[in-house]
mmCIF file of N, CA and C in Angstrom:
data_model
loop_
_atom_site.group_PDB
_atom_site.id
_atom_site.type_symbol
_atom_site.label_atom_id
_atom_site.label_comp_id
_atom_site.label_asym_id
_atom_site.label_seq_id
_atom_site.Cartn_x
_atom_site.Cartn_y
_atom_site.Cartn_z
ATOM 1 N N MET Q 1 -8.862 7.115 17.845
ATOM 2 C CA MET Q 1 -9.254 5.457 19.462
ATOM 3 C C MET Q 1 -9.469 6.000 20.898
ATOM 4 N N ALA Q 2 -8.378 6.650 21.579
ATOM 5 C CA ALA Q 2 -8.414 6.723 22.810
ATOM 6 C C ALA Q 2 -9.375 7.785 23.054
ATOM 7 N N GLU Q 3 -9.451 9.056 22.004
ATOM 8 C CA GLU Q 3 -9.989 9.951 21.715
ATOM 9 C C GLU Q 3 -11.357 10.388 22.007
ATOM 10 N N PHE Q 4 -11.715 9.617 20.764
ATOM 11 C CA PHE Q 4 -12.631 8.735 21.200
ATOM 12 C C PHE Q 4 -13.042 7.970 22.794
ATOM 13 N N VAL Q 5 -13.396 7.589 22.613
ATOM 14 C CA VAL Q 5 -13.390 6.366 23.927
ATOM 15 C C VAL Q 5 -13.268 7.864 25.386
ATOM 16 N N ARG Q 6 -12.173 9.238 25.440
ATOM 17 C CA ARG Q 6 -12.067 9.807 26.693
ATOM 18 C C ARG Q 6 -13.536 10.876 26.008
ATOM 19 N N ASP Q 7 -13.833 10.887 25.031
ATOM 20 C CA ASP Q 7 -14.793 11.978 25.037
ATOM 21 C C ASP Q 7 -15.858 11.623 25.241
ATOM 22 N N HIS Q 8 -16.226 10.221 25.053
ATOM 23 C CA HIS Q 8 -17.470 9.336 25.216
ATOM 24 C C HIS Q 8 -18.319 8.249 25.421
ATOM 25 N N MET Q 9 -17.043 7.436 25.961
ATOM 26 C CA MET Q 9 -17.880 6.982 26.844
ATOM 27 C C MET Q 9 -17.435 7.689 28.629
ATOM 28 N N ARG Q 10 -18.293 6.702 29.319
ATOM 29 C CA ARG Q 10 -18.605 7.089 30.451
ATOM 30 C C ARG Q 10 -18.547 6.539 31.347
ATOM 31 N N SER Q 11 -17.428 5.232 30.912
ATOM 32 C CA SER Q 11 -17.207 4.476 32.163
ATOM 33 C C SER Q 11 -16.637 3.621 31.816
ATOM 34 N N VAL Q 12 -15.791 2.317 32.844
ATOM 35 C CA VAL Q 12 -14.973 0.928 32.137
ATOM 36 C C VAL Q 12 -16.640 0.212 31.447
ATOM 37 N N TRP Q 13 -17.258 0.216 32.416
ATOM 38 C CA TRP Q 13 -18.510 -0.559 31.398
ATOM 39 C C TRP Q 13 -18.939 -0.785 29.637
ATOM 40 N N ALA Q 14 -18.617 1.076 29.965
ATOM 41 C CA ALA Q 14 -19.279 1.059 28.271
ATOM 42 C C ALA Q 14 -18.181 1.086 27.894
ATOM 43 N N VAL Q 15 -16.836 0.445 27.867
ATOM 44 C CA VAL Q 15 -16.151 -0.005 27.481
ATOM 45 C C VAL Q 15 -16.487 -1.023 26.959
ATOM 46 N N GLN Q 16 -16.405 -2.208 28.328
ATOM 47 C CA GLN Q 16 -16.581 -3.518 28.148
ATOM 48 C C GLN Q 16 -17.574 -3.420 27.130
ATOM 49 N N LEU Q 17 -18.636 -3.022 27.623
ATOM 50 C CA LEU Q 17 -20.143 -3.022 26.304
ATOM 51 C C LEU Q 17 -19.085 -2.828 24.713
ATOM 52 N N LEU Q 18 -18.606 -2.521 24.696
ATOM 53 C CA LEU Q 18 -18.882 -2.365 22.793
ATOM 54 C C LEU Q 18 -17.613 -3.128 22.653
ATOM 55 N N LEU Q 19 -15.961 -3.174 23.806
ATOM 56 C CA LEU Q 19 -15.697 -4.620 22.819
ATOM 57 C C LEU Q 19 -16.271 -6.051 23.752
ATOM 58 N N ARG Q 20 -17.583 -5.597 24.069
ATOM 59 C CA ARG Q 20 -18.721 -7.559 24.184
ATOM 60 C C ARG Q 20 -18.800 -7.347 22.655
ATOM 61 N N LEU Q 21 -19.649 -6.213 22.185
ATOM 62 C CA LEU Q 21 -20.231 -5.724 21.123
ATOM 63 C C LEU Q 21 -19.937 -6.500 20.043
ATOM 64 N N ARG Q 22 -18.240 -5.516 20.398
ATOM 65 C CA ARG Q 22 -17.141 -6.061 18.710
ATOM 66 C C ARG Q 22 -17.077 -6.870 18.215
ATOM 67 N N ARG Q 23 -16.323 -8.099 19.210
ATOM 68 C CA ARG Q 23 -16.158 -9.471 19.922
ATOM 69 C C ARG Q 23 -17.253 -10.383 19.411
ATOM 70 N N ASP Q 24 -18.336 -10.066 19.503
ATOM 71 C CA ASP Q 24 -19.487 -10.860 19.466
ATOM 72 C C ASP Q 24 -20.243 -10.322 18.210
ATOM 73 N N SER Q 25 -20.013 -9.385 17.131
ATOM 74 C CA SER Q 25 -20.738 -8.333 16.723
ATOM 75 C C SER Q 25 -21.897 -9.868 15.030
ATOM 76 N N ALA Q 26 -21.872 -10.958 15.421
ATOM 77 C CA ALA Q 26 -22.347 -11.788 14.951
ATOM 78 C C ALA Q 26 -23.737 -12.015 15.710
ATOM 79 N N HIS Q 27 -23.762 -11.640 16.740
ATOM 80 C CA HIS Q 27 -24.644 -13.012 17.548
ATOM 81 C C HIS Q 27 -25.265 -11.380 18.819
ATOM 82 N N CYS Q 28 -27.071 -11.873 18.639
ATOM 83 C CA CYS Q 28 -27.764 -10.402 18.404
ATOM 84 C C CYS Q 28 -27.724 -10.489 20.016
ATOM 85 N N TRP Q 29 -27.179 -9.542 20.804
ATOM 86 C CA TRP Q 29 -27.451 -9.435 22.566
ATOM 87 C C TRP Q 29 -28.847 -8.884 22.460
ATOM 88 N N SER Q 30 -29.780 -9.817 23.443
ATOM 89 C CA SER Q 30 -30.431 -8.362 25.007
ATOM 90 C C SER Q 30 -30.307 -7.673 25.247
ATOM 91 N N PRO Q 31 -30.666 -7.034 26.251
ATOM 92 C CA PRO Q 31 -30.091 -5.861 26.877
ATOM 93 C C PRO Q 31 -29.634 -6.460 28.486
ATOM 94 N N GLU Q 32 -30.685 -7.827 28.475
ATOM 95 C CA GLU Q 32 -30.894 -8.715 30.148
ATOM 96 C C GLU Q 32 -29.514 -9.205 29.336
ATOM 97 N N ALA Q 33 -29.450 -10.406 28.547
ATOM 98 C CA ALA Q 33 -28.555 -10.436 27.955
ATOM 99 C C ALA Q 33 -26.657 -10.868 28.634
ATOM 100 N N LEU Q 34 -26.483 -8.951 27.864
ATOM 101 C CA LEU Q 34 -26.161 -8.065 28.516
ATOM 102 C C LEU Q 34 -25.201 -8.051 29.399
ATOM 103 N N VAL Q 35 -26.445 -7.892 30.817
ATOM 104 C CA VAL Q 35 -25.898 -7.245 31.690
ATOM 105 C C VAL Q 35 -25.665 -8.438 32.530
ATOM 106 N N ALA Q 36 -26.550 -9.744 32.185
ATOM 107 C CA ALA Q 36 -25.203 -11.239 32.991
ATOM 108 C C ALA Q 36 -24.222 -11.481 32.022
ATOM 109 N N GLU Q 37 -24.235 -10.820 31.237
ATOM 110 C CA GLU Q 37 -22.518 -11.020 30.024
ATOM 111 C C GLU Q 37 -21.657 -10.256 31.325
ATOM 112 N N LEU Q 38 -22.767 -9.316 31.462
ATOM 113 C CA LEU Q 38 -21.253 -8.398 32.059
ATOM 114 C C LEU Q 38 -20.967 -8.334 33.495
ATOM 115 N N ARG Q 39 -22.421 -8.971 33.656
ATOM 116 C CA ARG Q 39 -22.037 -8.819 35.567
ATOM 117 C C ARG Q 39 -22.636 -7.519 36.311
ATOM 118 N N ALA Q 40 -23.791 -7.166 35.732
ATOM 119 C CA ALA Q 40 -23.818 -5.414 35.519
ATOM 120 C C ALA Q 40 -25.339 -5.474 36.009
ATOM 121 N N SER Q 41 -25.535 -4.079 37.025
ATOM 122 C CA SER Q 41 -26.404 -4.248 37.644
ATOM 123 C C SER Q 41 -27.582 -3.186 36.869
ATOM 124 N N LYS Q 42 -29.225 -3.331 35.930
ATOM 125 C CA LYS Q 42 -30.044 -3.404 35.679
ATOM 126 C C LYS Q 42 -30.065 -2.004 35.569
ATOM 127 N N ASN Q 43 -29.692 -1.773 36.766
ATOM 128 C CA ASN Q 43 -29.737 0.252 36.955
ATOM 129 C C ASN Q 43 -29.449 1.346 35.170
ATOM 130 N N LEU Q 44 -28.142 -0.072 35.212
ATOM 131 C CA LEU Q 44 -27.362 0.284 34.333
ATOM 132 C C LEU Q 44 -27.908 0.430 32.720
ATOM 133 N N ARG Q 45 -28.995 -0.037 32.704
ATOM 134 C CA ARG Q 45 -29.874 0.036 32.095
ATOM 135 C C ARG Q 45 -31.515 0.966 31.679
ATOM 136 N N ARG Q 46 -31.302 1.530 32.322
ATOM 137 C CA ARG Q 46 -31.954 3.105 31.914
ATOM 138 C C ARG Q 46 -31.398 3.652 31.489
ATOM 139 N N GLY Q 47 -32.177 4.351 29.420
ATOM 140 C CA GLY Q 47 -32.070 4.401 29.384
ATOM 141 C C GLY Q 47 -31.802 4.770 27.556
ATOM 142 N N TRP Q 48 -31.406 2.504 27.986
ATOM 143 C CA TRP Q 48 -31.325 2.208 27.103
ATOM 144 C C TRP Q 48 -32.318 1.509 25.479
ATOM 145 N N PRO Q 49 -32.933 1.745 24.686
ATOM 146 C CA PRO Q 49 -33.249 1.876 23.972
ATOM 147 C C PRO Q 49 -34.635 0.370 24.452
ATOM 148 N N SER Q 50 -35.477 0.052 24.016
ATOM 149 C CA SER Q 50 -36.320 -1.557 24.280
ATOM 150 C C SER Q 50 -36.007 -2.315 22.374
#
């Protein structure tokens, strides 16, 4: 797991996002809800699928 994170996660925010999705896997998150939940900037959302 640590190797995967080191090789594929480019920021702490990406790790937090992955953990949030895993913790609430039954929840269907919109990009806007994730930005609000993780108190992120909307600029991080660039490149996400719509």
